[in-house]
Amino acid sequence: MSFTPHTPEEIREMLAAIGVGSIGDLFHPIPKALRARSFDLPPGMSEFEMLARLHEMAAQNGRVVPFVGGGYYDHVIPAAVDHLAGRAEFYTAYTPYQPECSQGSLQALFEYQTVICRLTGLEASNASLYDGGTALAEAAMMALRITGRDRVILDGAVNPFHRAIVRTYLANLPVEIVELPPVNGMLDRQSLAGKLDDRCAAVIVQNPTFFGCVADYSDLAAQVHKRDALLISAVYAVSLGLLKSPGDMGVDIAVGDGQNLGNHLSFGGPAFGFIAAKKQYIRNMPGRIVGQTVDREGRRGFVLTLQAREQHIKRHKATSNICSNQSLCALRGLIFLASLGKRGLVELAQLNRDKAEYAKHALAAVRGVSIPFGAPTFNEFTIRLPKRADDVVASILKRGVAIGVPLGGYYPGEENSVVVTVTEKRTKGEIALLARELEGALWN
């Protein structure tokens, strides 16, 4: 039985409709080097055979000790997260438009919004987005709508993947994006001062930066607000257990990726994005927002509110498309934070900071290694090597240690630099192993 549901006649009709002679012609615009070499798939297996084959393939993977972050992090996930998020009543992608049959889902999303507001120190949150990068792009578009201006200033110390997403989202809008190269791993404030004007809708920063540097943007918020622009900050959620919140800094919109809140790494996804803002901007917030109300008998209930958004307006006027339901991942974030509690999150953040400081000193003691930036860090920091970082990273990886993210591909001139990440899961023994392998890769 063929997997393809279309008959040969239907395929011929579809190809004729778009003016293509054959399936091969359909793929002709793709460069030859990028085309699939073959679609000849092996015959189907039984479940037993398939599981045996997958176990055989998985056994080829050796254990790698990860010191890689750059946006996705290897954190402990309490068993309660998998158990509760896997309950049948939550395990659905259904969007809870009908409050009369969705009170459980709506209450979970309302409580999720509440914890995001408490985490960021801001007043309003929506019910999650795709991921941190798209959340940042949505925040930029919020600022453009709120201010009616046409320029966004983007700090080069923001995650380069997320900057690329912002550029893609705004590519077809009449918007100018000004990117400022970072200085010492942080925002170039002197250069920013010359760029802030009455066209600027928002300044976008990240804390900690992609280089791992921690900043306090309180003075920057005041500077930006003097120009009637908005300050948008991307944040690393776990770090907020220890660092000053965006709300306390005067940030207008805070965004982040929720993978580090109880979601598995899973080869890069799925995760969820969060967004929080000052209350006066809630009507410009994308996606679903769950509100609390009472029914005619005074009983508490939950309902989607402020729904005049992308799924309810003409498609050609929509700038967002975040209807796919990420709420299961967001629910994991809620359960994760509720499991830890306020004190647990602080302890988790302190563990990350303390272990990273221990690793930083251990690596700085390796011959030829230096710490280029003097700013305080959370659980990521940059080291500079006497050799090309990608070569050193590849060499150490063969020995079972992933040292970090080499920066040369994203920042010209930083070819010898690596961002190292240390979470609560890394042990003293693993950090000592990293230092030994780095010494060996550099000098043996």
Short mmCIF file of C-alpha atoms in Angstrom, two decimals:
data_model
loop_
_atom_site.label_atom_id
_atom_site.label_comp_id
_atom_site.label_asym_id
_atom_site.label_seq_id
_atom_site.Cartn_x
_atom_site.Cartn_y
_atom_site.Cartn_z
CA MET A 1 0.00 0.00 0.00
CA SER A 2 1.44 3.35 -1.02
CA PHE A 3 1.82 5.96 1.72
CA THR A 4 1.01 8.76 -0.74
CA PRO A 5 -2.76 9.27 -0.66
CA HIS A 6 -2.97 10.76 -4.17
CA THR A 7 -3.59 8.75 -7.32
CA PRO A 8 -1.25 9.17 -10.32
CA GLU A 9 -4.03 11.05 -12.11
CA GLU A 10 -4.45 13.47 -9.20
CA ILE A 11 -0.69 14.08 -9.12
CA ARG A 12 -0.71 14.80 -12.88
CA GLU A 13 -3.57 17.27 -12.40
CA MET A 14 -1.79 19.09 -9.58
CA LEU A 15 1.47 19.34 -11.51
CA ALA A 16 -0.41 20.61 -14.59
CA ALA A 17 -2.18 23.24 -12.47
CA ILE A 18 1.14 24.78 -11.41
CA GLY A 19 2.79 24.30 -14.79
CA VAL A 20 5.32 21.64 -13.82
CA GLY A 21 5.94 18.55 -15.93
CA SER A 22 7.10 16.08 -13.28
CA ILE A 23 7.91 15.62 -9.59
CA GLY A 24 11.58 16.06 -10.50
CA ASP A 25 10.82 19.44 -12.08
CA LEU A 26 9.00 20.42 -8.87
CA PHE A 27 12.26 20.17 -6.91
CA HIS A 28 14.42 21.71 -9.65
CA PRO A 29 14.75 25.17 -7.93
CA ILE A 30 16.53 23.49 -4.99
CA PRO A 31 20.31 23.44 -5.61
CA LYS A 32 21.44 19.96 -6.58
CA ALA A 33 23.81 19.69 -3.63
CA LEU A 34 20.93 20.26 -1.20
CA ARG A 35 18.46 17.80 -2.72
CA ALA A 36 17.75 14.45 -1.11
CA ARG A 37 19.93 11.83 -2.74
CA SER A 38 17.25 9.21 -2.53
CA PHE A 39 13.69 8.65 -1.35
CA ASP A 40 14.14 4.89 -1.43
CA LEU A 41 13.06 4.04 2.09
CA PRO A 42 13.57 0.57 3.54
CA PRO A 43 10.51 -1.64 3.95
CA GLY A 44 8.43 -1.18 7.08
CA MET A 45 9.38 -2.96 10.32
CA SER A 46 7.30 -4.47 13.06
CA GLU A 47 7.20 -2.55 16.36
CA PHE A 48 9.54 -5.11 17.93
CA GLU A 49 12.06 -4.82 15.10
CA MET A 50 11.88 -1.05 15.08
CA LEU A 51 12.51 -0.77 18.84
CA ALA A 52 15.46 -3.14 18.61
CA ARG A 53 16.90 -1.06 15.76
CA LEU A 54 16.45 2.21 17.66
CA HIS A 55 18.11 0.77 20.77
CA GLU A 56 20.99 -0.38 18.58
CA MET A 57 21.36 3.10 17.09
CA ALA A 58 21.09 4.81 20.50
CA ALA A 59 23.83 2.55 21.87
CA GLN A 60 26.24 4.17 19.41
CA ASN A 61 25.96 7.44 21.31
CA GLY A 62 28.61 7.82 23.96
CA ARG A 63 27.82 9.93 27.02
CA VAL A 64 28.82 13.55 26.55
CA VAL A 65 29.23 15.91 29.50
CA PRO A 66 27.51 19.13 28.34
CA PHE A 67 28.79 22.62 29.09
CA VAL A 68 26.78 24.05 26.19
CA GLY A 69 24.11 26.69 26.67
CA GLY A 70 23.54 29.59 24.33
CA GLY A 71 19.78 29.53 24.89
CA TYR A 72 19.07 25.89 25.83
CA TYR A 73 20.15 24.48 29.18
CA ASP A 74 20.62 21.12 30.90
CA HIS A 75 18.65 21.59 34.12
CA VAL A 76 17.19 19.05 36.54
CA ILE A 77 13.49 18.41 35.93
CA PRO A 78 11.52 17.24 38.99
CA ALA A 79 9.62 13.97 38.39
CA ALA A 80 6.37 15.77 39.20
CA VAL A 81 6.65 17.74 35.97
CA ASP A 82 6.54 14.69 33.69
CA HIS A 83 3.86 13.02 35.79
CA LEU A 84 1.42 15.93 36.08
CA ALA A 85 1.92 17.32 32.56
CA GLY A 86 1.28 13.83 31.19
CA ARG A 87 -2.21 13.55 32.69
CA ALA A 88 -4.84 13.00 30.01
CA GLU A 89 -6.84 16.09 30.92
CA PHE A 90 -3.84 18.29 30.04
CA TYR A 91 -2.39 16.24 27.20
CA THR A 92 -4.19 17.98 24.37
CA ALA A 93 -3.40 20.78 21.95
CA TYR A 94 -6.98 22.01 22.05
CA THR A 95 -7.31 25.78 22.34
CA PRO A 96 -9.80 26.41 25.17
CA TYR A 97 -12.21 28.74 23.40
CA GLN A 98 -15.24 27.28 25.20
CA PRO A 99 -14.98 28.20 28.89
CA GLU A 100 -17.90 25.98 29.85
CA CYS A 101 -15.84 22.87 29.07
CA SER A 102 -12.26 24.16 29.55
CA GLN A 103 -12.06 25.47 33.10
CA GLY A 104 -9.12 23.22 34.00
CA SER A 105 -7.00 24.29 31.02
CA LEU A 106 -7.96 27.93 31.44
CA GLN A 107 -7.11 27.93 35.16
CA ALA A 108 -3.72 26.34 34.41
CA LEU A 109 -2.96 29.03 31.82
CA PHE A 110 -4.16 31.78 34.17
CA GLU A 111 -1.82 30.49 36.87
CA TYR A 112 0.98 30.21 34.29
CA GLN A 113 0.45 33.88 33.41
CA THR A 114 0.56 34.71 37.11
CA VAL A 115 3.92 33.02 37.70
CA ILE A 116 5.41 34.70 34.61
CA CYS A 117 4.29 38.09 35.96
CA ARG A 118 5.82 37.34 39.36
CA LEU A 119 9.01 36.06 37.75
CA THR A 120 9.49 39.12 35.56
CA GLY A 121 8.08 41.72 37.95
CA LEU A 122 5.66 42.91 35.27
CA GLU A 123 1.87 43.17 35.33
CA ALA A 124 0.56 41.27 32.33
CA SER A 125 1.45 38.07 30.48
CA ASN A 126 -0.12 36.11 27.67
CA ALA A 127 -0.59 32.34 27.56
CA SER A 128 2.80 31.61 25.94
CA LEU A 129 4.39 31.82 22.51
CA TYR A 130 6.42 29.48 20.29
CA ASP A 131 9.87 30.13 21.77
CA GLY A 132 12.17 32.85 23.01
CA GLY A 133 13.17 34.08 19.56
CA THR A 134 9.63 34.55 18.27
CA ALA A 135 8.66 36.12 21.60
CA LEU A 136 11.39 38.71 21.04
CA ALA A 137 10.13 39.42 17.52
CA GLU A 138 6.56 39.78 18.82
CA ALA A 139 7.80 42.20 21.48
CA ALA A 140 9.48 44.31 18.79
CA MET A 141 6.23 44.43 16.82
CA MET A 142 4.35 45.37 20.00
CA ALA A 143 6.67 48.34 20.43
CA LEU A 144 6.16 49.41 16.82
CA ARG A 145 2.37 49.30 17.28
CA ILE A 146 2.45 51.13 20.61
CA THR A 147 4.74 53.97 19.54
CA GLY A 148 3.78 54.25 15.86
CA ARG A 149 7.50 54.62 15.07
CA ASP A 150 9.66 52.79 12.54
CA ARG A 151 13.08 52.04 14.05
CA VAL A 152 14.28 49.31 16.41
CA ILE A 153 17.72 49.31 18.04
CA LEU A 154 19.01 45.79 18.63
CA ASP A 155 21.98 45.11 20.89
CA GLY A 156 24.52 42.79 19.25
CA ALA A 157 24.97 40.98 22.58
CA VAL A 158 21.46 39.51 22.17
CA ASN A 159 21.39 35.82 21.18
CA PRO A 160 22.35 35.80 17.46
CA PHE A 161 19.66 33.21 16.66
CA HIS A 162 17.01 35.42 18.19
CA ARG A 163 18.34 38.47 16.37
CA ALA A 164 18.00 36.54 13.12
CA ILE A 165 14.37 35.74 13.98
CA VAL A 166 13.66 39.42 14.67
CA ARG A 167 15.19 40.39 11.33
CA THR A 168 13.09 37.74 9.56
CA TYR A 169 9.82 38.74 11.24
CA LEU A 170 10.36 42.43 10.43
CA ALA A 171 11.84 41.90 6.96
CA ASN A 172 8.68 42.88 5.06
CA LEU A 173 7.61 45.73 7.32
CA PRO A 174 8.66 49.37 6.77
CA VAL A 175 11.02 49.18 9.73
CA GLU A 176 14.69 49.99 10.15
CA ILE A 177 16.69 47.69 12.43
CA VAL A 178 19.89 49.19 13.82
CA GLU A 179 22.23 46.59 15.30
CA LEU A 180 24.95 47.80 17.67
CA PRO A 181 28.11 45.64 17.86
CA PRO A 182 28.76 44.68 21.49
CA VAL A 183 31.67 46.03 23.51
CA ASN A 184 33.25 43.75 26.12
CA GLY A 185 30.35 41.35 25.82
CA MET A 186 27.73 44.00 26.56
CA LEU A 187 25.66 46.80 25.04
CA ASP A 188 27.71 49.66 23.61
CA ARG A 189 25.99 52.40 25.60
CA GLN A 190 28.09 55.20 24.11
CA SER A 191 27.07 54.22 20.60
CA LEU A 192 23.45 53.81 21.70
CA ALA A 193 23.30 57.40 22.94
CA GLY A 194 23.98 58.62 19.41
CA LYS A 195 21.25 56.42 17.92
CA LEU A 196 18.35 57.22 20.26
CA ASP A 197 16.01 59.67 18.58
CA ASP A 198 12.32 60.31 17.96
CA ARG A 199 12.10 57.53 15.37
CA CYS A 200 13.16 54.84 17.84
CA ALA A 201 10.32 52.55 18.94
CA ALA A 202 12.38 50.27 21.16
CA VAL A 203 15.81 49.28 22.38
CA ILE A 204 16.26 45.52 22.66
CA VAL A 205 18.76 44.06 25.11
CA GLN A 206 19.40 40.72 26.82
CA ASN A 207 20.29 39.86 30.41
CA PRO A 208 22.57 37.98 30.85
CA THR A 209 23.98 38.69 27.40
CA PHE A 210 24.92 35.95 24.94
CA PHE A 211 28.48 36.28 26.29
CA GLY A 212 27.17 35.56 29.79
CA CYS A 213 27.61 39.09 31.15
CA VAL A 214 25.07 40.35 33.70
CA ALA A 215 23.86 43.94 33.43
CA ASP A 216 21.56 46.33 35.28
CA TYR A 217 19.52 48.27 32.75
CA SER A 218 17.75 50.56 35.24
CA ASP A 219 19.58 53.67 34.00
CA LEU A 220 19.09 52.56 30.40
CA ALA A 221 15.32 52.33 30.94
CA ALA A 222 15.25 55.94 32.13
CA GLN A 223 17.35 57.02 29.15
CA VAL A 224 15.06 55.20 26.68
CA HIS A 225 11.87 56.52 28.28
CA LYS A 226 13.11 60.11 27.92
CA ARG A 227 12.77 59.52 24.18
CA ASP A 228 9.29 57.99 24.64
CA ALA A 229 10.63 54.68 23.39
CA LEU A 230 10.30 51.27 25.05
CA LEU A 231 12.93 49.01 26.58
CA ILE A 232 12.61 45.31 25.73
CA SER A 233 14.71 42.76 27.58
CA ALA A 234 15.22 39.08 26.81
CA VAL A 235 15.89 37.18 30.02
CA TYR A 236 17.04 33.72 31.13
CA ALA A 237 14.19 32.62 33.38
CA VAL A 238 16.20 30.63 35.95
CA SER A 239 18.55 33.59 36.46
CA LEU A 240 15.61 35.63 37.79
CA GLY A 241 15.82 33.62 40.99
CA LEU A 242 18.89 35.71 41.74
CA LEU A 243 19.08 38.72 39.43
CA LYS A 244 17.12 41.97 39.50
CA SER A 245 13.85 41.49 37.65
CA PRO A 246 13.02 43.34 34.41
CA GLY A 247 10.13 45.06 36.19
CA ASP A 248 12.43 46.40 38.90
CA MET A 249 14.73 47.78 36.19
CA GLY A 250 11.89 49.66 34.49
CA VAL A 251 11.81 47.36 31.46
CA ASP A 252 8.55 47.71 29.47
CA ILE A 253 8.41 44.24 27.86
CA ALA A 254 10.29 41.13 28.98
CA VAL A 255 10.57 37.93 26.94
CA GLY A 256 12.36 34.63 27.23
CA ASP A 257 12.48 30.97 26.31
CA GLY A 258 10.83 28.53 28.71
CA GLN A 259 12.93 25.46 27.89
CA ASN A 260 14.89 25.99 31.10
CA LEU A 261 11.62 25.78 33.05
CA GLY A 262 11.00 22.04 33.14
CA ASN A 263 11.23 21.24 29.43
CA HIS A 264 13.62 18.61 28.09
CA LEU A 265 16.39 19.58 25.68
CA SER A 266 14.99 17.16 23.06
CA PHE A 267 17.36 18.19 20.25
CA GLY A 268 16.30 21.83 20.51
CA GLY A 269 12.57 21.67 21.16
CA PRO A 270 9.73 21.99 21.60
CA ALA A 271 9.84 24.67 24.25
CA PHE A 272 7.74 27.79 24.72
CA GLY A 273 8.26 31.52 24.71
CA PHE A 274 6.99 33.85 27.40
CA ILE A 275 6.19 37.52 27.21
CA ALA A 276 5.25 39.96 29.96
CA ALA A 277 4.62 43.67 29.84
CA LYS A 278 3.39 46.66 31.76
CA LYS A 279 -0.40 46.64 32.09
CA GLN A 280 -0.97 49.60 29.75
CA TYR A 281 0.41 47.56 26.85
CA ILE A 282 -1.81 44.50 27.31
CA ARG A 283 -4.04 45.32 24.33
CA ASN A 284 -1.01 45.18 22.05
CA MET A 285 0.10 41.81 23.38
CA PRO A 286 -0.09 38.95 20.82
CA GLY A 287 -1.73 35.58 21.34
CA ARG A 288 -4.18 34.33 23.93
CA ILE A 289 -4.75 35.92 27.33
CA VAL A 290 -6.75 34.15 30.03
CA GLY A 291 -8.71 36.35 32.41
CA GLN A 292 -10.45 35.67 35.71
CA THR A 293 -14.12 36.54 36.16
CA VAL A 294 -17.28 35.49 38.01
CA ASP A 295 -20.47 33.98 36.59
CA ARG A 296 -24.03 35.17 37.30
CA GLU A 297 -24.01 33.29 40.58
CA GLY A 298 -20.73 34.86 41.70
CA ARG A 299 -18.60 31.76 41.18
CA ARG A 300 -15.00 32.26 40.06
CA GLY A 301 -14.26 31.25 36.47
CA PHE A 302 -11.69 31.69 33.72
CA VAL A 303 -12.11 32.74 30.11
CA LEU A 304 -10.08 33.84 27.11
CA THR A 305 -10.24 37.61 27.09
CA LEU A 306 -9.20 40.58 24.91
CA GLN A 307 -9.66 38.29 21.92
CA ALA A 308 -9.53 40.86 19.13
CA ARG A 309 -6.27 39.44 17.92
CA GLU A 310 -4.81 37.53 15.02
CA GLN A 311 -7.22 34.61 14.91
CA HIS A 312 -10.17 37.01 14.85
CA ILE A 313 -9.04 39.58 12.26
CA LYS A 314 -8.56 39.47 8.54
CA ARG A 315 -5.66 37.20 7.72
CA HIS A 316 -3.89 39.69 5.45
CA LYS A 317 -3.79 42.19 8.34
CA ALA A 318 -2.31 39.74 10.84
CA THR A 319 1.36 40.08 11.67
CA SER A 320 1.41 37.19 14.12
CA ASN A 321 0.69 33.51 13.77
CA ILE A 322 1.03 31.90 17.14
CA CYS A 323 -2.13 29.85 17.22
CA SER A 324 -0.39 26.50 17.62
CA ASN A 325 -0.85 25.51 21.19
CA GLN A 326 2.35 25.61 23.21
CA SER A 327 0.37 25.46 26.42
CA LEU A 328 1.53 21.95 27.32
CA CYS A 329 5.13 23.22 27.42
CA ALA A 330 3.97 26.30 29.30
CA LEU A 331 2.13 24.04 31.74
CA ARG A 332 5.42 22.22 32.35
CA GLY A 333 6.94 25.61 33.17
CA LEU A 334 4.15 26.29 35.66
CA ILE A 335 4.55 22.90 37.35
CA PHE A 336 8.33 23.33 37.42
CA LEU A 337 8.13 26.71 39.15
CA ALA A 338 5.38 25.57 41.52
CA SER A 339 7.44 22.48 42.44
CA LEU A 340 10.47 24.55 43.31
CA GLY A 341 8.58 27.35 45.02
CA LYS A 342 10.01 30.81 45.60
CA ARG A 343 12.84 29.58 47.85
CA GLY A 344 13.66 26.64 45.59
CA LEU A 345 14.09 28.88 42.56
CA VAL A 346 16.50 31.09 44.52
CA GLU A 347 18.50 28.03 45.63
CA LEU A 348 18.58 26.71 42.06
CA ALA A 349 19.85 30.06 40.77
CA GLN A 350 22.51 30.24 43.49
CA LEU A 351 23.69 26.72 42.66
CA ASN A 352 24.07 27.70 39.02
CA ARG A 353 25.97 30.87 39.85
CA ASP A 354 28.26 29.21 42.40
CA LYS A 355 29.17 26.24 40.22
CA ALA A 356 29.82 28.51 37.24
CA GLU A 357 32.13 30.67 39.38
CA TYR A 358 34.01 27.54 40.48
CA ALA A 359 34.37 26.45 36.85
CA LYS A 360 35.44 29.92 35.75
CA HIS A 361 38.33 29.89 38.22
CA ALA A 362 39.27 26.33 37.24
CA LEU A 363 39.44 27.17 33.54
CA ALA A 364 41.21 30.49 34.11
CA ALA A 365 43.97 28.47 35.77
CA VAL A 366 44.56 26.48 32.55
CA ARG A 367 47.68 27.68 30.76
CA GLY A 368 46.88 30.20 27.99
CA VAL A 369 43.20 30.62 28.93
CA SER A 370 41.88 34.02 29.91
CA ILE A 371 38.55 35.55 30.95
CA PRO A 372 38.18 38.50 28.54
CA PHE A 373 35.28 40.35 30.14
CA GLY A 374 35.20 41.70 33.67
CA ALA A 375 31.42 41.90 34.10
CA PRO A 376 29.72 39.60 36.64
CA THR A 377 28.18 36.45 35.20
CA PHE A 378 25.41 34.02 36.12
CA ASN A 379 25.95 30.48 34.84
CA GLU A 380 27.61 31.30 31.52
CA PHE A 381 30.94 32.98 30.88
CA THR A 382 33.30 33.56 27.98
CA ILE A 383 36.83 32.19 27.88
CA ARG A 384 39.51 33.13 25.34
CA LEU A 385 41.93 30.49 24.08
CA PRO A 386 45.37 30.70 22.44
CA LYS A 387 44.00 28.66 19.49
CA ARG A 388 40.90 28.66 17.28
CA ALA A 389 37.99 27.73 19.50
CA ASP A 390 36.10 25.54 17.00
CA ASP A 391 39.17 23.30 16.60
CA VAL A 392 39.57 22.98 20.36
CA VAL A 393 35.84 22.33 20.86
CA ALA A 394 35.88 19.58 18.22
CA SER A 395 38.97 17.99 19.75
CA ILE A 396 37.51 17.86 23.26
CA LEU A 397 34.14 16.63 22.01
CA LYS A 398 35.82 13.48 20.70
CA ARG A 399 36.79 12.79 24.31
CA GLY A 400 33.24 13.09 25.64
CA VAL A 401 33.10 16.71 26.81
CA ALA A 402 31.14 19.47 25.02
CA ILE A 403 32.97 22.55 26.26
CA GLY A 404 30.60 25.26 24.97
CA VAL A 405 29.58 27.49 22.06
CA PRO A 406 32.47 28.82 19.91
CA LEU A 407 31.80 32.45 19.05
CA GLY A 408 33.70 32.87 15.77
CA GLY A 409 30.71 32.00 13.59
CA TYR A 410 28.63 34.80 15.12
CA TYR A 411 31.16 37.46 16.07
CA PRO A 412 34.10 38.14 13.69
CA GLY A 413 37.25 38.64 15.73
CA GLU A 414 36.10 36.23 18.45
CA GLU A 415 37.35 33.07 16.70
CA ASN A 416 39.32 32.08 19.82
CA SER A 417 36.43 32.56 22.25
CA VAL A 418 33.97 30.08 23.72
CA VAL A 419 30.91 30.56 25.93
CA VAL A 420 30.90 27.90 28.68
CA THR A 421 27.75 27.02 30.61
CA VAL A 422 27.57 25.34 34.02
CA THR A 423 24.21 24.31 35.43
CA GLU A 424 23.35 22.72 38.78
CA LYS A 425 23.80 19.28 37.19
CA ARG A 426 27.54 19.62 36.63
CA THR A 427 29.73 18.11 39.35
CA LYS A 428 33.15 19.07 40.66
CA GLY A 429 34.53 15.97 38.98
CA GLU A 430 33.04 16.96 35.62
CA ILE A 431 34.42 20.49 35.92
CA ALA A 432 37.86 19.06 36.74
CA LEU A 433 37.54 16.77 33.70
CA LEU A 434 36.72 19.81 31.53
CA ALA A 435 39.82 21.65 32.78
CA ARG A 436 42.04 18.61 32.14
CA GLU A 437 40.68 18.04 28.65
CA LEU A 438 41.09 21.73 27.80
CA GLU A 439 44.71 21.67 28.98
CA GLY A 440 45.31 18.55 26.92
CA ALA A 441 43.69 19.93 23.77
CA LEU A 442 45.69 23.15 23.98
CA TRP A 443 49.13 21.80 24.77
CA ASN A 444 49.48 18.08 23.97
#
